[in-house]
mmCIF file of C-alpha atoms and ligand atoms in Angstrom:
data_model
loop_
_atom_site.group_PDB
_atom_site.id
_atom_site.type_symbol
_atom_site.label_atom_id
_atom_site.label_comp_id
_atom_site.label_asym_id
_atom_site.label_seq_id
_atom_site.Cartn_x
_atom_site.Cartn_y
_atom_site.Cartn_z
ATOM 1 C CA MET A 1 -22.387 27.576 37.126
ATOM 2 C CA GLU A 2 -24.283 27.878 33.880
ATOM 3 C CA ASP A 3 -21.097 27.980 31.816
ATOM 4 C CA LEU A 4 -20.145 24.459 32.963
ATOM 5 C CA ILE A 5 -22.291 21.355 33.305
ATOM 6 C CA LEU A 6 -20.944 18.469 35.376
ATOM 7 C CA GLU A 7 -22.696 15.107 35.238
ATOM 8 C CA ASN A 8 -21.304 12.993 38.083
ATOM 9 C CA GLY A 9 -20.876 9.244 38.152
ATOM 10 C CA GLU A 10 -18.179 6.633 37.650
ATOM 11 C CA ILE A 11 -17.693 8.242 34.243
ATOM 12 C CA ALA A 12 -18.197 11.984 34.795
ATOM 13 C CA LEU A 13 -19.003 14.285 31.884
ATOM 14 C CA LEU A 14 -17.991 17.944 31.991
ATOM 15 C CA THR A 15 -19.471 20.170 29.282
ATOM 16 C CA ILE A 16 -18.107 23.643 28.524
ATOM 17 C CA ASN A 17 -21.360 25.491 27.998
ATOM 18 C CA ARG A 18 -21.126 28.822 26.131
ATOM 19 C CA PRO A 19 -22.246 27.626 22.695
ATOM 20 C CA LYS A 20 -23.173 31.134 21.491
ATOM 21 C CA ALA A 21 -19.511 32.145 21.819
ATOM 22 C CA LEU A 22 -18.299 28.745 20.557
ATOM 23 C CA ASN A 23 -17.492 27.899 24.216
ATOM 24 C CA ALA A 24 -14.748 30.537 24.390
ATOM 25 C CA LEU A 25 -12.976 30.678 27.750
ATOM 26 C CA ASN A 26 -13.366 33.880 29.728
ATOM 27 C CA ARG A 27 -11.851 34.450 33.142
ATOM 28 C CA ARG A 28 -14.971 33.427 35.071
ATOM 29 C CA LEU A 29 -15.289 30.206 33.099
ATOM 30 C CA VAL A 30 -11.652 29.280 33.717
ATOM 31 C CA GLU A 31 -12.069 30.035 37.440
ATOM 32 C CA ASN A 32 -15.195 27.861 37.506
ATOM 33 C CA LEU A 33 -13.269 25.141 35.714
ATOM 34 C CA ALA A 34 -10.683 25.219 38.514
ATOM 35 C CA LYS A 35 -13.470 24.793 41.105
ATOM 36 C CA VAL A 36 -15.177 21.937 39.264
ATOM 37 C CA LEU A 37 -11.880 20.120 38.810
ATOM 38 C CA ARG A 38 -11.262 20.397 42.558
ATOM 39 C CA ASP A 39 -14.677 18.783 43.195
ATOM 40 C CA VAL A 40 -13.907 16.012 40.704
ATOM 41 C CA ARG A 41 -10.567 15.379 42.374
ATOM 42 C CA HIS A 42 -12.217 14.866 45.744
ATOM 43 C CA ASP A 43 -15.078 12.719 44.457
ATOM 44 C CA GLN A 44 -13.860 9.144 45.001
ATOM 45 C CA ALA A 45 -16.708 7.788 42.872
ATOM 46 C CA VAL A 46 -15.369 9.373 39.662
ATOM 47 C CA ARG A 47 -13.040 7.000 37.809
ATOM 48 C CA VAL A 48 -12.767 8.757 34.440
ATOM 49 C CA LEU A 49 -13.570 12.317 33.351
ATOM 50 C CA ILE A 50 -14.728 13.259 29.840
ATOM 51 C CA ILE A 51 -14.550 16.919 28.790
ATOM 52 C CA THR A 52 -16.564 18.162 25.807
ATOM 53 C CA GLY A 53 -18.128 21.326 24.391
ATOM 54 C CA ALA A 54 -21.821 22.235 24.175
ATOM 55 C CA GLY A 55 -23.492 22.451 20.779
ATOM 56 C CA ASP A 56 -22.353 20.939 17.520
ATOM 57 C CA ARG A 57 -19.853 23.586 16.371
ATOM 58 C CA ALA A 58 -17.066 23.855 18.912
ATOM 59 C CA PHE A 59 -15.168 22.088 21.643
ATOM 60 C CA VAL A 60 -13.636 25.428 22.676
ATOM 61 C CA ALA A 61 -12.755 28.151 20.113
ATOM 62 C CA GLY A 62 -10.065 29.559 22.397
ATOM 63 C CA ALA A 63 -9.761 32.218 25.039
ATOM 64 C CA ASP A 64 -12.482 34.876 24.865
ATOM 65 C CA ILE A 65 -11.136 37.427 22.380
ATOM 66 C CA ALA A 66 -13.737 40.096 23.200
ATOM 67 C CA ALA A 67 -12.770 39.900 26.887
ATOM 68 C CA MET A 68 -9.050 39.984 26.029
ATOM 69 C CA SER A 69 -9.530 43.075 23.877
ATOM 70 C CA GLU A 70 -10.502 44.938 27.078
ATOM 71 C CA MET A 71 -7.604 43.674 29.180
ATOM 72 C CA ILE A 72 -4.530 45.622 30.203
ATOM 73 C CA ALA A 73 -1.076 44.012 30.106
ATOM 74 C CA VAL A 74 -1.054 42.774 33.694
ATOM 75 C CA ASP A 75 -4.465 41.086 33.190
ATOM 76 C CA GLY A 76 -2.977 39.051 30.359
ATOM 77 C CA LEU A 77 -0.233 37.698 32.589
ATOM 78 C CA GLU A 78 -2.747 36.767 35.308
ATOM 79 C CA PHE A 79 -5.047 35.140 32.736
ATOM 80 C CA SER A 80 -2.186 33.043 31.397
ATOM 81 C CA ARG A 81 -1.174 31.989 34.918
ATOM 82 C CA LEU A 82 -4.764 31.008 35.710
ATOM 83 C CA GLY A 83 -5.028 28.994 32.495
ATOM 84 C CA HIS A 84 -1.752 27.219 33.181
ATOM 85 C CA ARG A 85 -2.904 26.304 36.696
ATOM 86 C CA VAL A 86 -6.066 24.726 35.300
ATOM 87 C CA MET A 87 -4.211 22.757 32.617
ATOM 88 C CA GLN A 88 -1.786 21.449 35.234
ATOM 89 C CA THR A 89 -4.679 20.532 37.516
ATOM 90 C CA ILE A 90 -6.085 18.344 34.734
ATOM 91 C CA GLU A 91 -2.694 16.717 34.202
ATOM 92 C CA ASP A 92 -2.367 16.139 37.943
ATOM 93 C CA LEU A 93 -5.836 14.593 38.381
ATOM 94 C CA PRO A 94 -5.399 11.038 39.662
ATOM 95 C CA ILE A 95 -7.836 9.724 37.014
ATOM 96 C CA PRO A 96 -7.679 9.581 33.204
ATOM 97 C CA VAL A 97 -9.254 12.513 31.356
ATOM 98 C CA ILE A 98 -10.629 12.185 27.815
ATOM 99 C CA ALA A 99 -11.287 15.193 25.566
ATOM 100 C CA ALA A 100 -14.252 14.578 23.256
ATOM 101 C CA VAL A 101 -13.636 17.203 20.574
ATOM 102 C CA ASN A 102 -16.875 17.919 18.741
ATOM 103 C CA GLY A 103 -15.824 20.922 16.615
ATOM 104 C CA PHE A 104 -13.300 23.758 16.765
ATOM 105 C CA ALA A 105 -10.457 23.203 19.251
ATOM 106 C CA LEU A 106 -8.508 26.418 18.776
ATOM 107 C CA GLY A 107 -6.009 28.326 20.910
ATOM 108 C CA GLY A 108 -6.940 27.707 24.548
ATOM 109 C CA GLY A 109 -9.318 24.995 23.286
ATOM 110 C CA LEU A 110 -6.516 22.952 21.755
ATOM 111 C CA GLU A 111 -4.462 23.647 24.876
ATOM 112 C CA LEU A 112 -7.315 22.284 27.008
ATOM 113 C CA ALA A 113 -7.568 19.154 24.838
ATOM 114 C CA MET A 114 -3.801 18.641 25.089
ATOM 115 C CA ALA A 115 -3.934 18.750 28.895
ATOM 116 C CA CYS A 116 -6.198 15.680 28.696
ATOM 117 C CA ASP A 117 -4.779 12.147 28.497
ATOM 118 C CA LEU A 118 -6.618 11.031 25.370
ATOM 119 C CA ILE A 119 -8.375 12.909 22.587
ATOM 120 C CA VAL A 120 -11.316 11.501 20.633
ATOM 121 C CA ALA A 121 -12.421 13.742 17.772
ATOM 122 C CA SER A 122 -15.476 14.014 15.590
ATOM 123 C CA GLU A 123 -14.914 14.119 11.817
ATOM 124 C CA LYS A 124 -16.015 17.769 12.049
ATOM 125 C CA ALA A 125 -13.254 18.748 14.496
ATOM 126 C CA ARG A 126 -10.710 21.410 13.532
ATOM 127 C CA PHE A 127 -7.503 22.110 15.441
ATOM 128 C CA GLY A 128 -5.201 25.093 15.520
ATOM 129 C CA GLN A 129 -3.255 27.705 17.445
ATOM 130 C CA PRO A 130 -4.477 30.857 15.622
ATOM 131 C CA GLU A 131 -3.231 33.326 18.259
ATOM 132 C CA ILE A 132 -0.628 34.731 15.851
ATOM 133 C CA ASN A 133 -3.487 36.256 13.815
ATOM 134 C CA LEU A 134 -4.329 38.380 16.874
ATOM 135 C CA ALA A 135 -0.672 39.293 17.418
ATOM 136 C CA LEU A 136 -0.728 36.900 20.363
ATOM 137 C CA ILE A 137 0.947 33.588 21.114
ATOM 138 C CA PRO A 138 -0.474 30.484 22.826
ATOM 139 C CA GLY A 139 -0.895 31.312 26.516
ATOM 140 C CA PHE A 140 -2.266 28.146 28.152
ATOM 141 C CA GLY A 141 0.699 25.864 27.421
ATOM 142 C CA GLY A 142 0.577 25.408 23.634
ATOM 143 C CA THR A 143 4.187 26.353 22.904
ATOM 144 C CA GLN A 144 5.333 23.549 25.216
ATOM 145 C CA ARG A 145 2.703 20.818 24.867
ATOM 146 C CA LEU A 146 2.216 20.988 21.091
ATOM 147 C CA PRO A 147 5.864 20.233 20.121
ATOM 148 C CA HIS A 148 5.856 17.519 22.755
ATOM 149 C CA ARG A 149 2.828 15.921 21.102
ATOM 150 C CA ILE A 150 3.453 16.385 17.362
ATOM 151 C CA GLY A 151 7.146 17.343 17.103
ATOM 152 C CA HIS A 152 8.828 20.678 16.528
ATOM 153 C CA ALA A 153 8.372 21.006 12.749
ATOM 154 C CA ARG A 154 4.602 20.654 12.830
ATOM 155 C CA ALA A 155 4.180 22.642 16.044
ATOM 156 C CA ARG A 156 6.124 25.543 14.522
ATOM 157 C CA GLU A 157 3.977 25.352 11.417
ATOM 158 C CA LEU A 158 0.703 25.525 13.387
ATOM 159 C CA ILE A 159 1.850 28.222 15.833
ATOM 160 C CA MET A 160 3.594 30.435 13.251
ATOM 161 C CA THR A 161 1.047 30.215 10.410
ATOM 162 C CA GLY A 162 -2.026 30.064 12.661
ATOM 163 C CA GLU A 163 -3.615 27.669 10.172
ATOM 164 C CA MET A 164 -6.071 24.970 11.163
ATOM 165 C CA ILE A 165 -5.886 21.246 10.466
ATOM 166 C CA ASP A 166 -8.828 18.876 10.067
ATOM 167 C CA ALA A 167 -9.499 15.761 12.118
ATOM 168 C CA LYS A 168 -7.951 13.401 9.569
ATOM 169 C CA THR A 169 -4.676 15.353 9.580
ATOM 170 C CA ALA A 170 -4.748 15.544 13.390
ATOM 171 C CA LEU A 171 -4.984 11.747 13.458
ATOM 172 C CA GLU A 172 -2.108 11.384 10.968
ATOM 173 C CA TRP A 173 0.018 13.771 13.042
ATOM 174 C CA GLY A 174 -0.669 11.829 16.240
ATOM 175 C CA LEU A 175 -2.459 14.741 17.887
ATOM 176 C CA VAL A 176 -5.638 12.718 18.483
ATOM 177 C CA ASN A 177 -6.233 9.074 19.336
ATOM 178 C CA LYS A 178 -9.355 8.432 17.299
ATOM 179 C CA VAL A 179 -11.693 10.099 14.790
ATOM 180 C CA VAL A 180 -15.340 9.051 14.603
ATOM 181 C CA ALA A 181 -18.586 10.271 13.012
ATOM 182 C CA ALA A 182 -20.086 13.225 14.908
ATOM 183 C CA GLU A 183 -22.982 11.195 16.334
ATOM 184 C CA GLN A 184 -20.541 8.524 17.542
ATOM 185 C CA LEU A 185 -18.337 10.959 19.471
ATOM 186 C CA LEU A 186 -19.839 10.688 22.956
ATOM 187 C CA PRO A 187 -20.637 6.960 22.679
ATOM 188 C CA GLU A 188 -17.017 6.353 21.619
ATOM 189 C CA ALA A 189 -15.629 8.540 24.417
ATOM 190 C CA ARG A 190 -17.837 6.663 26.905
ATOM 191 C CA ASN A 191 -16.686 3.343 25.467
ATOM 192 C CA LEU A 192 -13.070 4.300 25.975
ATOM 193 C CA ALA A 193 -13.876 5.635 29.467
ATOM 194 C CA ALA A 194 -15.610 2.339 30.391
ATOM 195 C CA LYS A 195 -12.496 0.446 29.266
ATOM 196 C CA LEU A 196 -10.353 2.622 31.562
ATOM 197 C CA ALA A 197 -12.858 2.357 34.428
ATOM 198 C CA GLY A 198 -12.346 -1.412 34.218
ATOM 199 C CA LYS A 199 -8.643 -1.112 35.135
ATOM 200 C CA SER A 200 -7.062 -0.754 38.562
ATOM 201 C CA GLY A 201 -7.463 2.943 39.441
ATOM 202 C CA LEU A 202 -4.280 2.803 41.474
ATOM 203 C CA ALA A 203 -2.204 1.471 38.564
ATOM 204 C CA LEU A 204 -3.758 4.008 36.162
ATOM 205 C CA ARG A 205 -2.897 6.827 38.549
ATOM 206 C CA GLN A 206 0.752 5.798 38.678
ATOM 207 C CA ALA A 207 0.915 5.261 34.912
ATOM 208 C CA LYS A 208 -0.456 8.773 34.392
ATOM 209 C CA ALA A 209 2.009 10.294 36.860
ATOM 210 C CA ALA A 210 4.965 8.501 35.241
ATOM 211 C CA LEU A 211 3.851 9.526 31.737
ATOM 212 C CA ARG A 212 3.635 13.112 32.947
ATOM 213 C CA ALA A 213 7.201 12.822 34.234
ATOM 214 C CA SER A 214 8.331 12.273 30.625
ATOM 215 C CA PHE A 215 7.079 15.814 29.970
ATOM 216 C CA THR A 216 8.216 17.546 33.148
ATOM 217 C CA MET A 217 11.512 15.799 33.954
ATOM 218 C CA GLU A 218 14.870 15.096 32.369
ATOM 219 C CA GLU A 219 15.103 11.503 31.136
ATOM 220 C CA ASP A 220 17.260 10.258 33.983
ATOM 221 C CA ALA A 221 14.950 11.681 36.663
ATOM 222 C CA GLY A 222 11.938 10.380 34.722
ATOM 223 C CA LEU A 223 13.387 6.877 34.623
ATOM 224 C CA ARG A 224 13.971 7.018 38.385
ATOM 225 C CA PHE A 225 10.408 8.280 38.849
ATOM 226 C CA GLU A 226 9.163 5.251 36.927
ATOM 227 C CA GLN A 227 11.119 2.905 39.209
ATOM 228 C CA SER A 228 9.489 4.441 42.301
ATOM 229 C CA ALA A 229 6.033 4.373 40.710
ATOM 230 C CA PHE A 230 6.547 0.723 39.713
ATOM 231 C CA GLY A 231 7.609 -0.068 43.288
ATOM 232 C CA LEU A 232 4.513 1.666 44.618
ATOM 233 C CA VAL A 233 2.189 -0.231 42.283
ATOM 234 C CA PHE A 234 4.001 -3.446 43.201
ATOM 235 C CA ALA A 235 3.084 -2.873 46.848
ATOM 236 C CA SER A 236 -0.642 -2.679 46.056
ATOM 237 C CA ALA A 237 -3.382 -5.223 46.719
ATOM 238 C CA ASP A 238 -4.445 -4.850 43.073
ATOM 239 C CA ARG A 239 -1.007 -5.972 41.835
ATOM 240 C CA VAL A 240 -1.253 -9.129 43.968
ATOM 241 C CA GLU A 241 -4.769 -9.720 42.609
ATOM 242 C CA GLY A 242 -3.850 -8.905 38.992
ATOM 243 C CA THR A 243 -0.874 -11.257 38.806
ATOM 244 C CA LYS A 244 -2.700 -14.019 40.751
ATOM 245 C CA ALA A 245 -5.783 -13.773 38.552
ATOM 246 C CA PHE A 246 -3.598 -14.216 35.463
ATOM 247 C CA VAL A 247 -1.945 -17.335 36.912
ATOM 248 C CA GLU A 248 -5.332 -18.737 38.023
ATOM 249 C CA LYS A 249 -6.834 -17.941 34.574
ATOM 250 C CA ARG A 250 -9.688 -15.801 35.942
ATOM 251 C CA GLN A 251 -10.789 -12.167 35.740
ATOM 252 C CA PRO A 252 -9.236 -9.892 38.416
ATOM 253 C CA LYS A 253 -11.367 -8.046 40.966
ATOM 254 C CA TRP A 254 -9.906 -4.601 41.592
ATOM 255 C CA ARG A 255 -10.062 -2.832 44.943
ATOM 256 C CA HIS A 256 -8.223 0.228 43.631
ATOM 257 C CA LYS A 257 -5.693 0.012 46.433
HETATM 258 N N1 CAA B 1 -13.693 34.509 21.738
HETATM 259 C C1 CAA B 1 -14.853 35.167 21.805
HETATM 260 N N2 CAA B 1 -15.890 34.923 20.970
HETATM 261 C C2 CAA B 1 -15.706 33.993 20.028
HETATM 262 C C3 CAA B 1 -14.518 33.265 19.890
HETATM 263 C C4 CAA B 1 -13.472 33.542 20.819
HETATM 264 N N3 CAA B 1 -12.317 32.871 20.807
HETATM 265 N N4 CAA B 1 -14.630 32.421 18.856
HETATM 266 C C5 CAA B 1 -15.865 32.596 18.358
HETATM 267 N N5 CAA B 1 -16.517 33.540 19.052
HETATM 268 C C6 CAA B 1 -17.885 34.049 18.828
HETATM 269 C C7 CAA B 1 -17.950 34.955 17.634
HETATM 270 O O1 CAA B 1 -17.548 36.261 17.983
HETATM 271 C C8 CAA B 1 -19.397 34.861 17.265
HETATM 272 O O2 CAA B 1 -20.150 35.671 18.148
HETATM 273 P P1 CAA B 1 -21.386 36.577 17.595
HETATM 274 O O3 CAA B 1 -22.354 35.564 17.061
HETATM 275 O O4 CAA B 1 -21.857 37.278 18.820
HETATM 276 O O5 CAA B 1 -20.807 37.441 16.532
HETATM 277 C C9 CAA B 1 -19.734 33.408 17.590
HETATM 278 O O6 CAA B 1 -18.741 32.954 18.485
HETATM 279 C C10 CAA B 1 -19.711 32.502 16.362
HETATM 280 O O7 CAA B 1 -18.460 32.645 15.727
HETATM 281 P P2 CAA B 1 -18.286 33.099 14.192
HETATM 282 O O8 CAA B 1 -19.463 33.894 13.734
HETATM 283 O O9 CAA B 1 -16.931 33.719 14.053
HETATM 284 O O10 CAA B 1 -18.325 31.670 13.484
HETATM 285 P P3 CAA B 1 -17.593 31.255 12.117
HETATM 286 O O11 CAA B 1 -18.134 29.921 11.763
HETATM 287 O O12 CAA B 1 -17.676 32.330 11.111
HETATM 288 O O13 CAA B 1 -16.045 31.097 12.523
HETATM 289 C C11 CAA B 1 -14.196 30.419 13.895
HETATM 290 C C12 CAA B 1 -15.644 30.135 13.461
HETATM 291 C C13 CAA B 1 -13.257 30.141 12.716
HETATM 292 C C14 CAA B 1 -13.868 29.443 15.023
HETATM 293 C C15 CAA B 1 -14.070 31.877 14.354
HETATM 294 O O14 CAA B 1 -15.094 32.123 15.311
HETATM 295 C C16 CAA B 1 -12.760 32.210 14.983
HETATM 296 O O15 CAA B 1 -11.771 32.407 14.287
HETATM 297 N N6 CAA B 1 -12.687 32.300 16.349
HETATM 298 C C17 CAA B 1 -11.530 32.706 17.057
HETATM 299 C C18 CAA B 1 -10.509 31.584 17.156
HETATM 300 C C19 CAA B 1 -9.244 32.054 17.866
HETATM 301 O O16 CAA B 1 -8.564 32.950 17.396
HETATM 302 N N7 CAA B 1 -8.907 31.419 19.013
HETATM 303 C C20 CAA B 1 -7.737 31.754 19.780
HETATM 304 C C21 CAA B 1 -8.073 32.756 20.833
HETATM 305 S S1 CAA B 1 -6.647 33.367 21.682
HETATM 306 C C22 CAA B 1 -6.236 32.193 22.804
HETATM 307 O O17 CAA B 1 -6.867 31.151 22.908
HETATM 308 C C23 CAA B 1 -5.069 32.495 23.681
HETATM 309 C C24 CAA B 1 -4.619 31.368 24.552
HETATM 310 O O18 CAA B 1 -3.829 30.526 24.143
HETATM 311 C C25 CAA B 1 -5.023 31.272 25.911
#
């Protein structure tokens, strides 16, 4: 798959690789993304996944507009369904996913970043949902995930005006976790990934699932979900080790079970 590069390891790095088209997502690329994510899911050695874009201009500048200009109505529906499946797959991965946003994260690119758990951005990053300028609307989850992340007022502003915001504004709005100099982007993302890889994988998995419930469930059901997830974590060997290690004033040794 030349449009995707996966570097395996405890911290896996997935690069969207169509720099000439600012890493725009066409159907084949999104299908390949689904396949790669399946491989990552089944690779027990991977503890954290970082997703970034090739080149120094874009993370992903959105869905491929040239390809969409050739599509008939029913293709658009299928494309949106495919995109949604991939975004949900990322949210359902049992490991944390970090988006390292090196440039434009527009349309489907911002939607991809928002499906990740944490977003680290370069100072050069730009964010937006410019679909309205094509007489389109966000199709890979933006109308739902953006208000969830930055509130309704700002989400409406971005989706209805189609205007972009810079990295500093994205940080102020709580869209991203950190902004660093361009050359520090991958080192910083790796740093963060190493921190996460040092936690109990089992506890992280349950934390991620419970956080996702705050997006997919009503509050009451979400609170019940948290109770079950807490109970599950409580039954783990890592919980016994983690609480014991604290009492014995030593570092814990995780078994991820
Ligand atoms: N699809 C296809 N090709 C794209 C693209 C996209 N989304 N974005 C950029 N490209 C291509 C350009 O066509 C250009 O190709 P050529 O060199 O062959 O002409 C190349 O990438 C470089 O782009 P520009 O010359 O336009 O670079 P720029 O610096 O002048 O502008 C930009 C950069 C502001 C990001 C501009 O490229 C742009 O506005 N891109 C489109 C952004 C957009 O509208 N994204 C939303 C798409 S719709 C969507 O994503 C729907 C959804 O929710 C699923």
